CSV table of C-alpha atoms in Angstrom, one decimal:
chain,number,residue,atom,x,y,z
J,666,MET,CA,10.8,13.4,30.5
J,667,ARG,CA,14.4,14.8,30.5
J,668,PRO,CA,16.8,13.2,28.1
J,669,LYS,CA,19.1,12.1,31.0
J,670,ILE,CA,16.3,10.4,32.9
J,671,PHE,CA,15.0,8.8,29.7
J,672,ARG,CA,18.5,7.6,28.7
J,673,GLU,CA,18.8,5.9,32.1
J,674,LEU,CA,15.4,4.3,31.7
J,675,LEU,CA,16.4,2.9,28.3
J,676,ARG,CA,19.6,1.5,29.8
J,677,LYS,CA,17.6,-0.3,32.5
J,678,TYR,CA,15.2,-1.6,29.9
J,679,ARG,CA,18.1,-2.8,27.7
J,680,GLU,CA,19.5,-4.8,30.6
J,681,GLY,CA,16.1,-6.2,31.6
J,682,LYS,CA,16.1,-4.4,35.0
J,683,THR,CA,13.0,-2.3,34.7
J,684,THR,CA,9.9,-2.7,36.8
J,685,SER,CA,6.6,-3.8,35.2
J,686,LYS,CA,5.5,-0.2,35.1
J,687,GLU,CA,8.7,1.0,33.5
J,688,THR,CA,8.7,-1.8,31.0
J,689,LYS,CA,5.2,-0.8,30.0
J,690,LEU,CA,6.2,2.8,29.6
J,691,VAL,CA,9.0,1.9,27.2
J,692,ASP,CA,7.0,-0.7,25.3
J,693,ASP,CA,4.2,1.9,24.8
J,694,TRP,CA,6.8,4.3,23.5
J,695,TYR,CA,8.0,1.9,21.0
J,696,GLU,CA,4.5,1.1,19.8
J,697,SER,CA,3.5,4.8,19.6
J,698,PHE,CA,4.9,5.2,16.1
J,699,GLY,CA,2.3,2.9,14.6
J,700,GLU,CA,4.1,0.0,13.2
J,701,GLN,CA,4.2,-3.4,15.0
J,702,LEU,CA,7.4,-5.4,14.8
J,703,PRO,CA,7.1,-9.1,13.9
J,704,PRO,CA,7.0,-11.7,16.7
J,705,MET,CA,10.5,-12.1,18.3
J,706,GLY,CA,12.3,-14.5,20.6
J,707,ALA,CA,14.3,-13.4,23.5
J,708,LYS,CA,17.6,-13.2,21.5
J,709,GLN,CA,16.0,-11.1,18.8
J,710,LYS,CA,14.4,-8.8,21.4
J,711,ARG,CA,17.8,-8.3,22.9
J,712,LYS,CA,19.3,-7.3,19.6
J,713,VAL,CA,16.5,-4.8,18.9
J,714,ARG,CA,16.8,-3.3,22.3
J,715,ASN,CA,20.6,-2.9,21.9
J,716,ALA,CA,20.2,-1.4,18.4
J,717,LEU,CA,17.6,1.1,19.4
J,718,TYR,CA,19.4,2.0,22.6
J,719,ASN,CA,22.6,2.8,20.7
J,720,ARG,CA,20.9,4.8,18.1
J,721,ILE,CA,18.8,6.7,20.6
J,722,VAL,CA,21.7,7.6,22.8
J,723,SER,CA,23.8,8.7,19.9
J,724,THR,CA,21.0,11.1,19.0
J,725,ILE,CA,20.4,12.6,22.5
J,726,GLN,CA,23.7,12.6,24.2
J,727,PRO,CA,26.5,15.3,23.9
J,728,ILE,CA,28.7,15.0,20.9
J,729,GLY,CA,32.5,15.1,21.0
J,730,ASP,CA,33.1,18.8,21.7
J,731,GLY,CA,30.8,18.5,24.8
J,732,LYS,CA,28.0,20.5,23.3
J,733,LYS,CA,24.6,19.0,23.0
J,734,ARG,CA,23.3,18.3,19.6
J,735,THR,CA,20.2,20.2,18.7
J,736,ILE,CA,17.2,18.0,18.0
J,737,LYS,CA,14.7,19.8,15.8
J,738,VAL,CA,11.8,17.6,16.5
J,739,ARG,CA,10.3,18.3,19.8
J,740,VAL,CA,10.7,14.9,21.3
J,741,TRP,CA,10.9,15.8,24.9
J,742,VAL,CA,8.2,18.4,25.3
J,743,SER,CA,5.3,16.0,26.1
J,744,GLY,CA,7.0,12.8,27.0
J,745,ILE,CA,6.1,9.6,25.3
J,746,ALA,CA,3.5,10.9,22.8
J,747,ALA,CA,5.9,13.6,21.5
J,748,SER,CA,8.6,11.0,20.8
J,749,VAL,CA,6.8,9.6,17.7
J,750,LEU,CA,8.9,11.4,15.1
J,751,LEU,CA,12.1,10.4,16.7
J,752,VAL,CA,11.0,6.7,16.9
J,753,THR,CA,9.9,6.8,13.3
J,754,ALA,CA,13.3,8.1,12.2
J,755,ILE,CA,15.0,5.4,14.3
J,756,GLY,CA,12.4,2.8,13.6
J,757,PHE,CA,13.4,2.6,10.0
J,758,ALA,CA,16.4,0.7,11.2
J,759,VAL,CA,14.2,-2.1,12.7
J,760,HIS,CA,11.0,-2.0,10.8
J,761,HIS,CA,10.9,-5.2,8.8
J,762,SER,CA,14.5,-5.6,9.7
J,763,MET,CA,15.0,-8.7,11.9
J,764,ASP,CA,16.7,-10.4,8.9
J,765,ARG,CA,19.0,-7.5,8.3
J,766,MET,CA,20.2,-7.6,11.9
J,767,GLU,CA,21.0,-11.2,11.6
J,768,SER,CA,22.9,-10.6,8.3
J,769,SER,CA,24.5,-7.2,9.1
J,770,GLU,CA,27.9,-8.7,9.0
J,771,SER,CA,27.5,-9.6,5.4
J,772,ALA,CA,26.7,-6.0,4.7
J,773,GLN,CA,23.4,-6.8,2.9
J,774,ARG,CA,21.0,-4.0,2.3
J,775,GLU,CA,17.3,-4.6,3.0
J,776,TYR,CA,14.4,-3.3,1.0
J,777,VAL,CA,11.6,-2.0,3.2
J,778,GLU,CA,8.2,-0.7,2.4
J,779,TRP,CA,5.9,1.8,4.2
J,780,ALA,CA,2.2,2.5,3.4
J,781,ALA,CA,-0.6,4.8,4.4
J,782,GLU,CA,-3.9,3.0,5.1
J,783,PRO,CA,-7.0,3.8,2.9
J,784,GLY,CA,-8.7,6.9,4.2
J,785,LYS,CA,-5.6,8.0,6.2
J,786,LEU,CA,-2.5,10.0,5.7
J,787,LYS,CA,1.0,9.1,7.0
J,788,LYS,CA,4.0,11.2,7.7
J,789,LEU,CA,7.4,9.7,7.6
J,790,LEU,CA,10.8,11.1,8.7
J,791,LEU,CA,13.8,9.6,7.0
J,792,PRO,CA,17.1,9.3,8.7
J,793,ASP,CA,18.4,12.3,6.7
J,794,SER,CA,15.5,14.4,8.2
J,795,THR,CA,13.7,14.4,4.8
J,796,GLU,CA,9.9,14.5,5.5
J,797,ILE,CA,7.4,12.5,3.4
J,798,TRP,CA,3.7,12.8,3.5
J,799,LEU,CA,1.8,9.8,2.0
J,800,ASN,CA,-1.6,10.3,0.7
J,801,ALA,CA,-4.3,7.7,1.5
J,802,ALA,CA,-3.3,4.1,0.4
J,803,THR,CA,0.1,5.3,-0.9
J,804,LYS,CA,3.1,3.0,-0.7
J,805,VAL,CA,6.9,3.8,-0.9
J,806,GLY,CA,9.9,1.6,-0.6
J,807,PHE,CA,13.7,2.0,-0.2
J,808,PHE,CA,16.8,0.3,0.9
J,809,MET,CA,18.3,0.4,4.5
J,810,PRO,CA,20.6,1.8,5.5
J,811,PHE,CA,19.0,4.8,3.7
J,812,GLY,CA,21.4,6.9,1.6
J,813,ASP,CA,24.2,4.3,2.0
J,814,GLY,CA,25.8,5.3,-1.3
J,815,ALA,CA,26.2,8.1,-3.8
J,816,MET,CA,22.5,9.0,-3.7
J,817,ARG,CA,19.4,9.0,-1.5
J,818,GLU,CA,16.9,6.9,-3.4
J,819,ILE,CA,13.2,6.0,-2.7
J,820,THR,CA,10.6,4.4,-4.9
J,821,LEU,CA,7.0,5.6,-5.1
J,822,ILE,CA,5.3,2.3,-5.6
J,823,ASP,CA,1.8,3.5,-5.9
J,824,GLY,CA,-0.1,6.7,-5.0
J,825,GLU,CA,0.8,10.3,-4.2
J,826,ALA,CA,3.5,11.6,-1.9
J,827,PHE,CA,4.8,15.1,-0.9
J,828,PHE,CA,8.6,15.3,-0.3
J,829,GLN,CA,10.3,17.9,1.9
J,830,VAL,CA,13.9,17.1,1.1
J,831,MET,CA,16.7,17.9,3.5
J,832,PRO,CA,19.4,19.7,1.5
J,833,ASP,CA,22.6,17.7,1.0
J,834,SER,CA,24.8,18.9,-2.0
J,835,THR,CA,26.9,15.7,-1.8
J,836,LYS,CA,24.0,13.3,-2.1
J,837,PRO,CA,21.1,14.0,-4.6
J,838,PHE,CA,17.7,12.8,-3.6
J,839,VAL,CA,16.0,10.6,-6.2
J,840,VAL,CA,12.4,9.4,-6.5
J,841,HIS,CA,11.6,6.6,-8.8
J,842,ALA,CA,8.0,6.1,-10.1
J,843,ALA,CA,6.9,4.0,-13.0
J,844,GLY,CA,10.2,4.3,-14.8
J,845,ILE,CA,10.4,8.1,-14.2
J,846,ARG,CA,13.2,9.6,-12.2
J,847,THR,CA,12.9,12.8,-10.2
J,848,GLU,CA,16.2,14.2,-8.9
J,849,VAL,CA,16.8,17.1,-6.5
J,850,LEU,CA,19.4,18.2,-4.0
J,851,GLY,CA,17.1,19.9,-1.5
J,852,THR,CA,13.5,21.1,-2.2
J,853,SER,CA,9.8,20.3,-1.9
J,854,PHE,CA,7.7,18.6,-4.5
J,855,THR,CA,4.9,16.2,-5.0
J,856,VAL,CA,5.0,13.1,-7.1
J,857,LYS,CA,1.6,11.4,-8.2
J,858,SER,CA,1.9,7.9,-9.8
J,859,TYR,CA,-1.1,5.6,-9.6
J,860,ALA,CA,-0.7,2.2,-11.1
J,861,GLU,CA,-4.3,2.3,-12.4
J,862,LEU,CA,-3.9,5.6,-14.2
J,863,ASP,CA,-2.0,6.4,-17.4
J,864,GLU,CA,-0.7,9.8,-16.3
J,865,LEU,CA,2.1,10.6,-13.8
J,866,SER,CA,2.8,14.1,-12.5
J,867,VAL,CA,5.6,15.9,-10.7
J,868,SER,CA,4.8,19.2,-9.1
J,869,VAL,CA,7.4,21.6,-7.6
J,870,SER,CA,6.6,23.7,-4.6
J,871,THR,CA,10.1,25.1,-3.8
J,872,GLY,CA,13.5,24.7,-5.3
J,873,LYS,CA,14.4,23.1,-8.7
J,874,VAL,CA,13.7,19.6,-9.8
J,875,GLN,CA,14.9,17.6,-12.9
J,876,VAL,CA,12.6,14.9,-14.2
J,877,ILE,CA,14.1,12.1,-16.5
J,878,ASP,CA,12.2,9.4,-18.3
J,879,ARG,CA,13.0,5.7,-18.6
J,880,ASN,CA,15.1,6.4,-21.7
J,881,LYS,CA,17.3,8.9,-19.8
J,882,GLN,CA,15.7,11.9,-21.6
J,883,VAL,CA,15.1,14.9,-19.6
J,884,LEU,CA,11.3,15.6,-19.5
J,885,GLY,CA,11.9,19.0,-17.9
J,886,VAL,CA,13.7,21.1,-15.3
J,887,LEU,CA,10.9,22.5,-13.1
J,888,HIS,CA,10.8,25.5,-11.0
J,889,PRO,CA,8.3,26.5,-8.2
J,890,GLY,CA,4.7,26.5,-9.4
J,891,GLN,CA,5.4,24.2,-12.4
J,892,GLU,CA,4.5,20.6,-12.9
J,893,VAL,CA,5.1,17.9,-15.6
J,894,ILE,CA,2.3,15.7,-16.7
J,895,TYR,CA,3.7,12.5,-18.3
J,896,ASN,CA,1.6,9.8,-20.1
J,897,LYS,CA,3.1,6.4,-19.3
J,898,VAL,CA,1.5,4.9,-22.4
J,899,THR,CA,2.2,7.4,-25.1
J,900,ASP,CA,5.5,8.8,-23.6
J,901,LYS,CA,4.1,12.3,-24.2
J,902,ARG,CA,4.5,15.2,-21.6
J,903,ILE,CA,3.3,18.7,-20.9
J,904,ILE,CA,4.7,21.2,-18.6
J,905,ARG,CA,2.2,23.6,-17.1
J,906,SER,CA,1.6,25.9,-14.0
J,907,PHE,CA,-0.4,24.9,-11.0
J,908,ASP,CA,-1.9,26.4,-7.8
J,909,ALA,CA,0.2,25.2,-5.0
J,910,GLU,CA,-2.3,25.8,-2.3
J,911,SER,CA,-5.0,23.5,-3.9
J,912,ARG,CA,-2.5,21.1,-5.3
J,913,ASN,CA,-1.3,20.0,-1.8
J,914,ALA,CA,-4.5,20.6,0.1
J,915,TRP,CA,-4.9,16.7,0.4
J,916,MET,CA,-2.3,17.0,3.2
J,917,THR,CA,-4.9,18.9,5.4
J,918,GLY,CA,-7.8,16.6,4.3
J,919,THR,CA,-9.2,18.3,1.1
J,920,THR,CA,-8.6,17.0,-2.3
J,921,TYR,CA,-9.2,19.2,-5.4
J,922,LEU,CA,-9.9,17.4,-8.6
J,923,SER,CA,-10.0,19.4,-11.9
J,924,GLU,CA,-11.3,18.0,-15.1
J,925,VAL,CA,-10.4,14.5,-14.1
J,926,SER,CA,-11.7,11.3,-15.7
J,927,PHE,CA,-14.3,9.1,-14.2
J,928,ASN,CA,-11.6,6.5,-13.6
J,929,GLU,CA,-9.4,9.0,-11.6
J,930,LEU,CA,-12.4,10.2,-9.7
J,931,ALA,CA,-13.3,6.6,-8.7
J,932,LEU,CA,-9.8,5.8,-7.7
J,933,VAL,CA,-9.5,8.9,-5.4
J,934,PHE,CA,-13.0,8.3,-4.0
J,935,ARG,CA,-12.1,4.7,-3.1
J,936,ARG,CA,-8.9,5.7,-1.4
J,937,ILE,CA,-10.5,8.4,0.7
J,938,TYR,CA,-13.9,6.8,1.5
J,939,GLY,CA,-13.3,3.1,1.0
J,940,VAL,CA,-16.1,2.6,-1.5
J,941,GLN,CA,-15.8,1.9,-5.2
J,942,LEU,CA,-17.5,4.1,-7.7
J,943,VAL,CA,-18.5,2.1,-10.9
J,944,THR,CA,-20.4,2.7,-14.1
J,945,GLY,CA,-21.5,0.6,-17.0
J,946,THR,CA,-22.7,3.7,-19.0
J,947,PRO,CA,-20.2,4.8,-21.7
J,948,GLN,CA,-21.5,8.4,-21.4
J,949,VAL,CA,-20.7,8.5,-17.6
J,950,ALA,CA,-17.3,6.8,-18.3
J,951,GLY,CA,-16.4,9.6,-20.7
J,952,GLN,CA,-17.3,12.5,-18.5
J,953,ARG,CA,-14.9,14.9,-16.8
J,954,TYR,CA,-15.2,16.0,-13.1
J,955,SER,CA,-14.1,19.1,-11.2
J,956,ILE,CA,-14.9,18.7,-7.5
J,957,GLN,CA,-13.6,19.3,-4.0
J,958,LEU,CA,-13.5,16.1,-1.8
J,959,ASP,CA,-13.4,16.7,2.0
J,960,ARG,CA,-12.1,13.7,3.9
J,961,ASN,CA,-14.6,14.6,6.7
J,962,SER,CA,-17.7,14.9,4.5
J,963,ARG,CA,-20.3,12.2,4.6
J,964,GLN,CA,-19.8,9.6,1.9
J,965,MET,CA,-23.3,9.9,0.4
J,966,ASP,CA,-23.3,13.6,0.4
J,967,VAL,CA,-20.2,13.5,-1.8
J,968,VAL,CA,-21.8,10.9,-4.1
J,969,GLN,CA,-24.8,13.2,-4.5
J,970,ALA,CA,-22.5,16.2,-5.3
J,971,ILE,CA,-20.7,14.1,-8.0
J,972,CYS,CA,-23.9,13.1,-9.6
J,973,ALA,CA,-25.2,16.7,-9.7
J,974,ILE,CA,-22.3,17.7,-11.9
J,975,HIS,CA,-23.7,15.9,-14.9
J,976,ARG,CA,-27.2,15.2,-13.6
J,977,ASN,CA,-26.5,11.5,-13.1
J,978,LYS,CA,-28.2,9.1,-10.8
J,979,TYR,CA,-26.8,6.4,-8.5
J,980,ARG,CA,-27.6,3.3,-6.5
J,981,LYS,CA,-25.7,1.4,-3.9
J,982,GLU,CA,-25.0,-2.3,-4.1
J,983,GLY,CA,-22.9,-3.7,-1.4
J,984,ASN,CA,-19.6,-1.9,-1.3
J,985,GLU,CA,-20.1,-0.3,-4.7
J,986,ILE,CA,-21.9,2.8,-5.8
J,987,ILE,CA,-23.2,2.5,-9.4
J,988,ILE,CA,-23.4,5.8,-11.4
J,989,TYR,CA,-25.7,5.9,-14.4
């Protein structure tokens, strides 16, 4: 659908003049980005329609010099389905934001959270065009309007996320995770911080990243191919090299684990396959595991592969798999 035609359709929708078929078309488009808005009355719906309309039109119509703004995401190629990224970017302004719209005059900022479901990945596009990939069951949070200040800040609440940061020399991009601060201007990197694990890691794919601890001490200035592993309990850290291809393979459905503890293995397994691995055997609990987990593999095939590493056995009880 051409921008001009779509803009006209949005205008009609905003004014409540669309046919039932046109209304469904726009409603389906709003819903295509995967997040449901809370129940709204007629007044709230009108506010949302107006806010979205103004933001969309400002994005797709010509700017002051008469030249059309280039939109890098291909929102018009295949109509409604291809509009997901644009809606996601604009949707940050309305996701969980009915209260913000009512209190916008008081200039209050609202904290919003986004999460990937267990077993699924989620891609977010921030208003500054920064891309974030959330690993399974990962949650992030930030204030809206995003970047409304000296810095662009986001919190990795739990899980693992890859950040492709849009360069902006005037506004550093900061990721907070378990008291650790990762600051960049424009680069790509991964932050892994699971609440259930003692270790946190920051791995740099491109550019340069500075990592600072809760005491404002610099843990390291990382370059491509380097990562810092920080222990949240002991405050100790190591900097080492890593293989970028395997490190971020989870974005394409494959997770590589190297010499991880049973606890980390169980955590990753649960987030991918939705089933808990447990053990009551100290020997098993102390073992290390190196294995490749494919999101499309059969659950029990993976369990058998895990047990084969140390010649362990297993049994299934409800939603738990007991390794012994």
